[in-house]
């Protein structure tokens, strides 16, 4: 939509509100029953990179207000999810981010989203469960329901080593539980669905969320392009449901056209049995690693096999 590389998208909630309105409307008009606000990097640590750490409440409130207006004007029930991304810092003891400071940053953002009219808070792309737990505590302080996903982008694990089964077990021990949890982003739709299968097998007590990228990112003509077609994302949506996901969406590279195909697939195709790993790779392409981490195996690159419709 014209955002320059390196600029903070959250500034557009104030400076380019018409474009953010159009962004939200694109998802809603394509059939989404839930969309995330333009506030992923809206915490003090991230905004400090743009000398905007004092504007956390303002920018999150503005992003949620635009979303509230779009949802209310849609004529149907649409959920406004207040997007909360990672702080960008590493938690103790490996890094300098303390639990208390993480809770404080997430709480500040949560209050802005709450004031703007978000229905639910939505933390995602988290690598360390300690940061996930800090977000849960912050959301409880704000008195807001929440959902949360992690990104399993390192041989079936998060960057900090969490597996799909680890997440199910740890979420079950949180004092303030999410309404739903799962996986987002990562290294492609195939890997993400293998993670969802791992979660489903671990006996989750809340609905599973699957939010896969629209293919694989490639640099083309001066910008990053995701090569997943709308037809591929339709197949992904169907397979995500068959894997056990209840809330199904698209992450990086997903456009309204992808969403239209995903919604149509979910409405017109019958639910099937849980797919095999071979069925997933045949439809969506090879996994990026041999193991998803739940077998204790270390990161090993997978041989390229199967086909992927680009």
mmCIF file of C-alpha atoms in Angstrom:
data_model
loop_
_atom_site.group_PDB
_atom_site.id
_atom_site.type_symbol
_atom_site.label_atom_id
_atom_site.label_comp_id
_atom_site.label_asym_id
_atom_site.label_seq_id
_atom_site.Cartn_x
_atom_site.Cartn_y
_atom_site.Cartn_z
ATOM 1 C CA UNK A 1 0.000 0.000 0.000
ATOM 2 C CA UNK A 2 3.061 2.252 -0.168
ATOM 3 C CA UNK A 3 4.699 1.888 3.243
ATOM 4 C CA UNK A 4 8.438 2.422 2.927
ATOM 5 C CA UNK A 5 10.776 -0.317 4.107
ATOM 6 C CA UNK A 6 11.814 0.268 7.701
ATOM 7 C CA UNK A 7 8.928 2.570 8.548
ATOM 8 C CA UNK A 8 6.534 1.723 11.389
ATOM 9 C CA UNK A 9 3.130 0.602 10.046
ATOM 10 C CA UNK A 10 1.477 1.719 13.287
ATOM 11 C CA UNK A 11 2.082 5.384 12.396
ATOM 12 C CA UNK A 12 -0.410 4.964 9.584
ATOM 13 C CA UNK A 13 -3.219 4.466 12.128
ATOM 14 C CA UNK A 14 -2.992 8.253 12.590
ATOM 15 C CA UNK A 15 -1.248 9.511 9.449
ATOM 16 C CA UNK A 16 -2.949 7.332 6.809
ATOM 17 C CA UNK A 17 -6.175 6.226 8.472
ATOM 18 C CA UNK A 18 -8.027 5.922 5.151
ATOM 19 C CA UNK A 19 -5.511 3.332 3.953
ATOM 20 C CA UNK A 20 -5.841 1.341 7.180
ATOM 21 C CA UNK A 21 -9.620 1.485 6.800
ATOM 22 C CA UNK A 22 -9.244 0.073 3.283
ATOM 23 C CA UNK A 23 -6.865 -2.595 4.592
ATOM 24 C CA UNK A 24 -9.409 -3.818 7.151
ATOM 25 C CA UNK A 25 -12.306 -3.555 4.693
ATOM 26 C CA UNK A 26 -10.413 -5.739 2.234
ATOM 27 C CA UNK A 27 -10.398 -8.603 4.718
ATOM 28 C CA UNK A 28 -13.989 -8.109 5.853
ATOM 29 C CA UNK A 29 -15.369 -7.798 2.314
ATOM 30 C CA UNK A 30 -13.496 -10.968 1.343
ATOM 31 C CA UNK A 31 -15.391 -12.893 4.006
ATOM 32 C CA UNK A 32 -13.247 -12.746 7.121
ATOM 33 C CA UNK A 33 -15.195 -13.045 10.363
ATOM 34 C CA UNK A 34 -12.147 -11.850 12.316
ATOM 35 C CA UNK A 35 -9.273 -9.543 11.433
ATOM 36 C CA UNK A 36 -6.220 -8.221 13.253
ATOM 37 C CA UNK A 37 -5.487 -4.561 13.845
ATOM 38 C CA UNK A 38 -2.468 -2.761 12.424
ATOM 39 C CA UNK A 39 -0.680 -2.773 15.785
ATOM 40 C CA UNK A 40 1.687 -5.768 15.596
ATOM 41 C CA UNK A 41 4.760 -3.667 16.444
ATOM 42 C CA UNK A 42 2.913 -1.273 18.721
ATOM 43 C CA UNK A 43 4.865 -1.887 21.924
ATOM 44 C CA UNK A 44 7.317 0.563 23.517
ATOM 45 C CA UNK A 45 10.419 -1.436 22.604
ATOM 46 C CA UNK A 46 9.567 -1.588 18.906
ATOM 47 C CA UNK A 47 8.259 1.966 18.679
ATOM 48 C CA UNK A 48 11.398 3.263 20.375
ATOM 49 C CA UNK A 49 13.213 2.468 17.130
ATOM 50 C CA UNK A 50 11.114 5.279 15.608
ATOM 51 C CA UNK A 51 11.276 7.578 18.647
ATOM 52 C CA UNK A 52 7.592 6.883 19.238
ATOM 53 C CA UNK A 53 7.722 4.981 22.528
ATOM 54 C CA UNK A 54 5.537 7.664 24.140
ATOM 55 C CA UNK A 55 2.746 6.997 21.606
ATOM 56 C CA UNK A 56 1.946 3.374 22.469
ATOM 57 C CA UNK A 57 -1.548 4.054 23.843
ATOM 58 C CA UNK A 58 -2.406 6.550 21.094
ATOM 59 C CA UNK A 59 -1.357 4.379 18.151
ATOM 60 C CA UNK A 60 -2.966 1.199 19.484
ATOM 61 C CA UNK A 61 -6.198 2.986 20.343
ATOM 62 C CA UNK A 62 -6.323 4.513 16.855
ATOM 63 C CA UNK A 63 -5.709 1.154 15.166
ATOM 64 C CA UNK A 64 -8.486 -0.487 17.159
ATOM 65 C CA UNK A 65 -10.921 2.400 16.619
ATOM 66 C CA UNK A 66 -10.578 2.093 12.856
ATOM 67 C CA UNK A 67 -11.191 -1.631 13.165
ATOM 68 C CA UNK A 68 -14.235 -1.098 15.369
ATOM 69 C CA UNK A 69 -15.747 1.272 12.816
ATOM 70 C CA UNK A 70 -15.148 -1.168 9.950
ATOM 71 C CA UNK A 71 -16.589 -4.112 11.866
ATOM 72 C CA UNK A 72 -19.666 -2.179 13.010
ATOM 73 C CA UNK A 73 -20.350 -0.977 9.470
ATOM 74 C CA UNK A 74 -20.119 -4.487 7.975
ATOM 75 C CA UNK A 75 -23.692 -5.483 8.788
ATOM 76 C CA UNK A 76 -22.640 -8.797 10.355
ATOM 77 C CA UNK A 77 -20.715 -10.071 13.342
ATOM 78 C CA UNK A 78 -17.018 -9.406 12.800
ATOM 79 C CA UNK A 79 -14.420 -9.760 15.554
ATOM 80 C CA UNK A 80 -11.809 -7.038 15.976
ATOM 81 C CA UNK A 81 -8.622 -8.674 17.293
ATOM 82 C CA UNK A 82 -6.031 -6.352 18.767
ATOM 83 C CA UNK A 83 -2.716 -7.470 17.287
ATOM 84 C CA UNK A 84 0.205 -7.738 19.711
ATOM 85 C CA UNK A 85 3.590 -8.846 18.390
ATOM 86 C CA UNK A 86 6.769 -9.732 20.268
ATOM 87 C CA UNK A 87 8.749 -7.035 22.030
ATOM 88 C CA UNK A 88 11.784 -7.717 19.860
ATOM 89 C CA UNK A 89 13.877 -8.246 22.987
ATOM 90 C CA UNK A 90 15.151 -11.520 24.470
ATOM 91 C CA UNK A 91 13.871 -12.610 27.867
ATOM 92 C CA UNK A 92 16.120 -13.328 30.836
ATOM 93 C CA UNK A 93 18.338 -15.240 31.428
ATOM 94 C CA UNK A 94 19.525 -15.262 27.795
ATOM 95 C CA UNK A 95 18.681 -11.594 27.318
ATOM 96 C CA UNK A 96 17.959 -8.474 29.327
ATOM 97 C CA UNK A 97 14.142 -8.374 29.156
ATOM 98 C CA UNK A 98 12.674 -9.075 32.598
ATOM 99 C CA UNK A 99 9.247 -10.558 33.165
ATOM 100 C CA UNK A 100 8.042 -7.399 34.890
ATOM 101 C CA UNK A 101 9.084 -5.116 32.032
ATOM 102 C CA UNK A 102 7.534 -7.436 29.433
ATOM 103 C CA UNK A 103 4.247 -7.427 31.356
ATOM 104 C CA UNK A 104 4.392 -3.636 31.594
ATOM 105 C CA UNK A 105 4.946 -3.218 27.841
ATOM 106 C CA UNK A 106 2.193 -5.662 26.878
ATOM 107 C CA UNK A 107 -0.205 -4.117 29.402
ATOM 108 C CA UNK A 108 0.347 -0.618 28.019
ATOM 109 C CA UNK A 109 -0.452 -1.855 24.531
ATOM 110 C CA UNK A 110 -3.448 -3.863 25.747
ATOM 111 C CA UNK A 111 -5.004 -0.812 27.391
ATOM 112 C CA UNK A 112 -4.771 1.157 24.153
ATOM 113 C CA UNK A 113 -6.411 -1.633 22.164
ATOM 114 C CA UNK A 114 -9.112 -2.008 24.799
ATOM 115 C CA UNK A 115 -9.857 1.725 24.726
ATOM 116 C CA UNK A 116 -10.144 1.594 20.938
ATOM 117 C CA UNK A 117 -12.820 -1.091 21.038
ATOM 118 C CA UNK A 118 -10.994 -4.351 20.281
ATOM 119 C CA UNK A 119 -13.070 -7.417 21.117
ATOM 120 C CA UNK A 120 -10.120 -9.656 21.919
ATOM 121 C CA UNK A 121 -6.350 -9.313 22.203
ATOM 122 C CA UNK A 122 -4.230 -11.425 19.870
ATOM 123 C CA UNK A 123 -0.539 -12.053 20.515
ATOM 124 C CA UNK A 124 1.385 -13.849 17.783
ATOM 125 C CA UNK A 125 4.775 -14.702 16.274
ATOM 126 C CA UNK A 126 6.139 -15.386 19.763
ATOM 127 C CA UNK A 127 9.263 -17.560 20.118
ATOM 128 C CA UNK A 128 9.794 -17.787 23.896
ATOM 129 C CA UNK A 129 7.018 -19.111 26.077
ATOM 130 C CA UNK A 130 8.190 -16.795 28.874
ATOM 131 C CA UNK A 131 7.175 -13.857 26.676
ATOM 132 C CA UNK A 132 3.870 -15.564 25.846
ATOM 133 C CA UNK A 133 3.177 -15.969 29.580
ATOM 134 C CA UNK A 134 4.045 -12.314 30.207
ATOM 135 C CA UNK A 135 1.486 -11.307 27.586
ATOM 136 C CA UNK A 136 -1.139 -13.494 29.283
ATOM 137 C CA UNK A 137 -0.495 -11.761 32.609
ATOM 138 C CA UNK A 138 -0.715 -8.337 30.976
ATOM 139 C CA UNK A 139 -3.999 -9.185 29.281
ATOM 140 C CA UNK A 140 -5.443 -10.343 32.593
ATOM 141 C CA UNK A 141 -4.463 -6.993 34.129
ATOM 142 C CA UNK A 142 -6.314 -5.278 31.276
ATOM 143 C CA UNK A 143 -9.366 -7.489 31.841
ATOM 144 C CA UNK A 144 -9.393 -8.603 28.195
ATOM 145 C CA UNK A 145 -9.938 -12.038 26.630
ATOM 146 C CA UNK A 146 -7.126 -13.148 24.371
ATOM 147 C CA UNK A 147 -5.780 -15.617 21.837
ATOM 148 C CA UNK A 148 -2.149 -16.357 21.110
ATOM 149 C CA UNK A 149 0.051 -18.112 18.599
ATOM 150 C CA UNK A 150 3.741 -18.887 18.346
ATOM 151 C CA UNK A 151 5.919 -19.170 15.239
ATOM 152 C CA UNK A 152 7.495 -22.589 14.700
ATOM 153 C CA UNK A 153 10.119 -21.604 12.167
ATOM 154 C CA UNK A 154 13.216 -23.553 13.278
ATOM 155 C CA UNK A 155 12.969 -27.192 12.226
ATOM 156 C CA UNK A 156 9.502 -27.560 13.694
ATOM 157 C CA UNK A 157 10.346 -25.577 16.826
ATOM 158 C CA UNK A 158 10.169 -21.919 17.713
ATOM 159 C CA UNK A 159 13.446 -20.007 17.609
ATOM 160 C CA UNK A 160 13.710 -20.593 21.367
ATOM 161 C CA UNK A 161 13.137 -24.348 21.054
ATOM 162 C CA UNK A 162 9.434 -24.772 21.891
ATOM 163 C CA UNK A 163 7.683 -27.673 20.101
ATOM 164 C CA UNK A 164 3.997 -28.022 19.317
ATOM 165 C CA UNK A 165 3.515 -30.463 22.192
ATOM 166 C CA UNK A 166 5.445 -28.189 24.555
ATOM 167 C CA UNK A 167 3.067 -25.358 23.747
ATOM 168 C CA UNK A 168 -0.062 -27.402 24.460
ATOM 169 C CA UNK A 169 1.367 -28.485 27.805
ATOM 170 C CA UNK A 170 2.501 -24.991 28.798
ATOM 171 C CA UNK A 171 -0.728 -23.266 27.715
ATOM 172 C CA UNK A 172 -2.608 -25.730 29.911
ATOM 173 C CA UNK A 173 -0.708 -24.430 32.935
ATOM 174 C CA UNK A 174 -1.365 -20.712 32.419
ATOM 175 C CA UNK A 175 -3.402 -19.023 35.144
ATOM 176 C CA UNK A 176 -5.159 -16.837 32.568
ATOM 177 C CA UNK A 177 -5.921 -19.129 29.643
ATOM 178 C CA UNK A 178 -6.426 -18.020 26.038
ATOM 179 C CA UNK A 179 -9.703 -18.540 24.204
ATOM 180 C CA UNK A 180 -7.692 -20.230 21.469
ATOM 181 C CA UNK A 181 -4.050 -20.871 20.616
ATOM 182 C CA UNK A 182 -1.906 -22.269 17.843
ATOM 183 C CA UNK A 183 0.668 -21.333 15.229
ATOM 184 C CA UNK A 184 1.240 -18.527 12.752
ATOM 185 C CA UNK A 185 3.795 -17.479 10.146
ATOM 186 C CA UNK A 186 6.831 -19.811 10.051
ATOM 187 C CA UNK A 187 8.417 -21.304 6.955
ATOM 188 C CA UNK A 188 5.386 -22.252 4.891
ATOM 189 C CA UNK A 189 1.925 -23.782 5.051
ATOM 190 C CA UNK A 190 3.184 -27.386 5.080
ATOM 191 C CA UNK A 191 5.332 -26.895 8.171
ATOM 192 C CA UNK A 192 2.582 -24.990 9.930
ATOM 193 C CA UNK A 193 0.048 -27.774 9.385
ATOM 194 C CA UNK A 194 2.501 -30.365 10.688
ATOM 195 C CA UNK A 195 2.690 -28.215 13.824
ATOM 196 C CA UNK A 196 -1.116 -28.111 14.069
ATOM 197 C CA UNK A 197 -1.203 -31.901 13.814
ATOM 198 C CA UNK A 198 1.301 -32.062 16.679
ATOM 199 C CA UNK A 199 -0.886 -29.811 18.794
ATOM 200 C CA UNK A 200 -4.048 -31.756 18.001
ATOM 201 C CA UNK A 201 -2.327 -34.987 19.027
ATOM 202 C CA UNK A 202 -1.336 -33.471 22.384
ATOM 203 C CA UNK A 203 -4.952 -33.026 23.510
ATOM 204 C CA UNK A 204 -5.536 -29.246 23.577
ATOM 205 C CA UNK A 205 -8.335 -27.934 25.765
ATOM 206 C CA UNK A 206 -8.997 -24.795 23.688
ATOM 207 C CA UNK A 207 -9.676 -24.286 19.962
ATOM 208 C CA UNK A 208 -6.620 -24.434 17.722
ATOM 209 C CA UNK A 209 -5.596 -21.512 15.496
ATOM 210 C CA UNK A 210 -3.859 -21.950 12.142
ATOM 211 C CA UNK A 211 -2.549 -18.818 10.416
ATOM 212 C CA UNK A 212 -0.197 -19.775 7.604
ATOM 213 C CA UNK A 213 1.753 -17.661 5.151
ATOM 214 C CA UNK A 214 0.648 -17.439 1.539
ATOM 215 C CA UNK A 215 3.485 -19.538 0.202
ATOM 216 C CA UNK A 216 7.195 -18.780 0.460
ATOM 217 C CA UNK A 217 8.641 -15.229 0.297
ATOM 218 C CA UNK A 218 10.784 -14.411 -2.736
ATOM 219 C CA UNK A 219 12.466 -11.165 -3.755
ATOM 220 C CA UNK A 220 11.002 -10.032 -7.066
ATOM 221 C CA UNK A 221 11.128 -6.668 -8.865
ATOM 222 C CA UNK A 222 12.323 -4.786 -5.803
ATOM 223 C CA UNK A 223 9.891 -6.188 -3.249
ATOM 224 C CA UNK A 224 9.083 -9.342 -1.324
ATOM 225 C CA UNK A 225 6.471 -11.477 -3.061
ATOM 226 C CA UNK A 226 4.759 -14.524 -1.576
ATOM 227 C CA UNK A 227 4.264 -17.185 -4.209
ATOM 228 C CA UNK A 228 1.228 -18.990 -2.762
ATOM 229 C CA UNK A 229 -1.738 -18.773 -5.105
ATOM 230 C CA UNK A 230 -5.338 -18.280 -3.925
ATOM 231 C CA UNK A 231 -5.980 -21.885 -4.998
ATOM 232 C CA UNK A 232 -3.122 -23.140 -2.819
ATOM 233 C CA UNK A 233 -4.460 -21.205 0.164
ATOM 234 C CA UNK A 234 -7.901 -22.711 -0.410
ATOM 235 C CA UNK A 235 -6.329 -26.170 -0.140
ATOM 236 C CA UNK A 236 -4.411 -25.026 2.936
ATOM 237 C CA UNK A 237 -7.619 -23.832 4.620
ATOM 238 C CA UNK A 238 -9.347 -27.145 4.009
ATOM 239 C CA UNK A 239 -6.353 -29.107 5.281
ATOM 240 C CA UNK A 240 -6.039 -26.843 8.342
ATOM 241 C CA UNK A 241 -9.608 -27.682 9.307
ATOM 242 C CA UNK A 242 -8.970 -31.372 8.733
ATOM 243 C CA UNK A 243 -5.852 -31.134 10.923
ATOM 244 C CA UNK A 244 -7.987 -29.871 13.791
ATOM 245 C CA UNK A 245 -7.841 -26.080 13.517
ATOM 246 C CA UNK A 246 -11.026 -24.180 14.345
ATOM 247 C CA UNK A 247 -9.853 -20.619 13.657
ATOM 248 C CA UNK A 248 -8.205 -20.484 10.239
ATOM 249 C CA UNK A 249 -6.561 -17.489 8.620
ATOM 250 C CA UNK A 250 -3.686 -16.220 6.559
ATOM 251 C CA UNK A 251 -0.473 -14.558 7.697
ATOM 252 C CA UNK A 252 2.263 -12.933 5.567
ATOM 253 C CA UNK A 253 1.411 -12.417 1.909
ATOM 254 C CA UNK A 254 -2.311 -13.108 2.316
ATOM 255 C CA UNK A 255 -4.525 -10.842 0.208
ATOM 256 C CA UNK A 256 -8.323 -10.474 -0.018
ATOM 257 C CA UNK A 257 -8.252 -12.766 -3.056
ATOM 258 C CA UNK A 258 -6.597 -15.482 -0.996
ATOM 259 C CA UNK A 259 -9.201 -14.979 1.729
ATOM 260 C CA UNK A 260 -12.102 -15.272 -0.706
ATOM 261 C CA UNK A 261 -10.816 -18.621 -1.926
ATOM 262 C CA UNK A 262 -10.203 -19.800 1.642
ATOM 263 C CA UNK A 263 -13.718 -18.909 2.754
ATOM 264 C CA UNK A 264 -15.266 -20.571 -0.291
ATOM 265 C CA UNK A 265 -13.296 -23.757 0.346
ATOM 266 C CA UNK A 266 -14.370 -23.902 3.981
ATOM 267 C CA UNK A 267 -18.005 -23.315 3.067
ATOM 268 C CA UNK A 268 -18.257 -25.696 0.112
ATOM 269 C CA UNK A 269 -15.858 -28.556 0.794
ATOM 270 C CA UNK A 270 -16.825 -31.265 3.280
ATOM 271 C CA UNK A 271 -14.681 -31.837 6.337
ATOM 272 C CA UNK A 272 -12.292 -34.753 5.882
ATOM 273 C CA UNK A 273 -10.216 -37.027 8.051
ATOM 274 C CA UNK A 274 -6.962 -35.823 9.550
ATOM 275 C CA UNK A 275 -4.489 -35.760 6.640
ATOM 276 C CA UNK A 276 -1.253 -37.703 6.485
ATOM 277 C CA UNK A 277 2.048 -35.867 6.229
ATOM 278 C CA UNK A 278 2.333 -37.115 2.660
ATOM 279 C CA UNK A 279 -1.061 -35.643 1.794
ATOM 280 C CA UNK A 280 0.041 -32.266 3.170
ATOM 281 C CA UNK A 281 3.286 -32.176 1.181
ATOM 282 C CA UNK A 282 1.561 -33.365 -1.978
ATOM 283 C CA UNK A 283 -0.877 -30.463 -1.768
ATOM 284 C CA UNK A 284 1.311 -27.706 -0.330
ATOM 285 C CA UNK A 285 4.961 -28.649 -0.847
ATOM 286 C CA UNK A 286 7.787 -30.252 1.109
ATOM 287 C CA UNK A 287 8.580 -29.633 4.757
ATOM 288 C CA UNK A 288 11.640 -27.523 5.533
ATOM 289 C CA UNK A 289 12.985 -30.133 7.960
ATOM 290 C CA UNK A 290 12.726 -33.873 8.489
ATOM 291 C CA UNK A 291 11.435 -33.540 12.055
ATOM 292 C CA UNK A 292 8.895 -31.304 13.737
ATOM 293 C CA UNK A 293 10.907 -31.494 16.940
ATOM 294 C CA UNK A 294 8.434 -33.597 18.907
ATOM 295 C CA UNK A 295 10.538 -36.751 18.432
ATOM 296 C CA UNK A 296 13.558 -35.162 20.086
ATOM 297 C CA UNK A 297 15.460 -34.951 16.818
ATOM 298 C CA UNK A 298 17.604 -31.899 16.195
ATOM 299 C CA UNK A 299 17.276 -29.475 13.280
ATOM 300 C CA UNK A 300 17.973 -31.341 10.041
ATOM 301 C CA UNK A 301 17.158 -29.947 6.631
ATOM 302 C CA UNK A 302 14.690 -32.062 4.688
ATOM 303 C CA UNK A 303 15.331 -33.287 1.183
ATOM 304 C CA UNK A 304 13.108 -31.519 -1.312
ATOM 305 C CA UNK A 305 10.319 -33.810 -2.346
ATOM 306 C CA UNK A 306 6.707 -33.672 -3.317
ATOM 307 C CA UNK A 307 5.331 -30.821 -5.346
ATOM 308 C CA UNK A 308 4.174 -27.350 -4.509
ATOM 309 C CA UNK A 309 1.826 -25.353 -6.646
ATOM 310 C CA UNK A 310 3.331 -21.896 -6.883
#
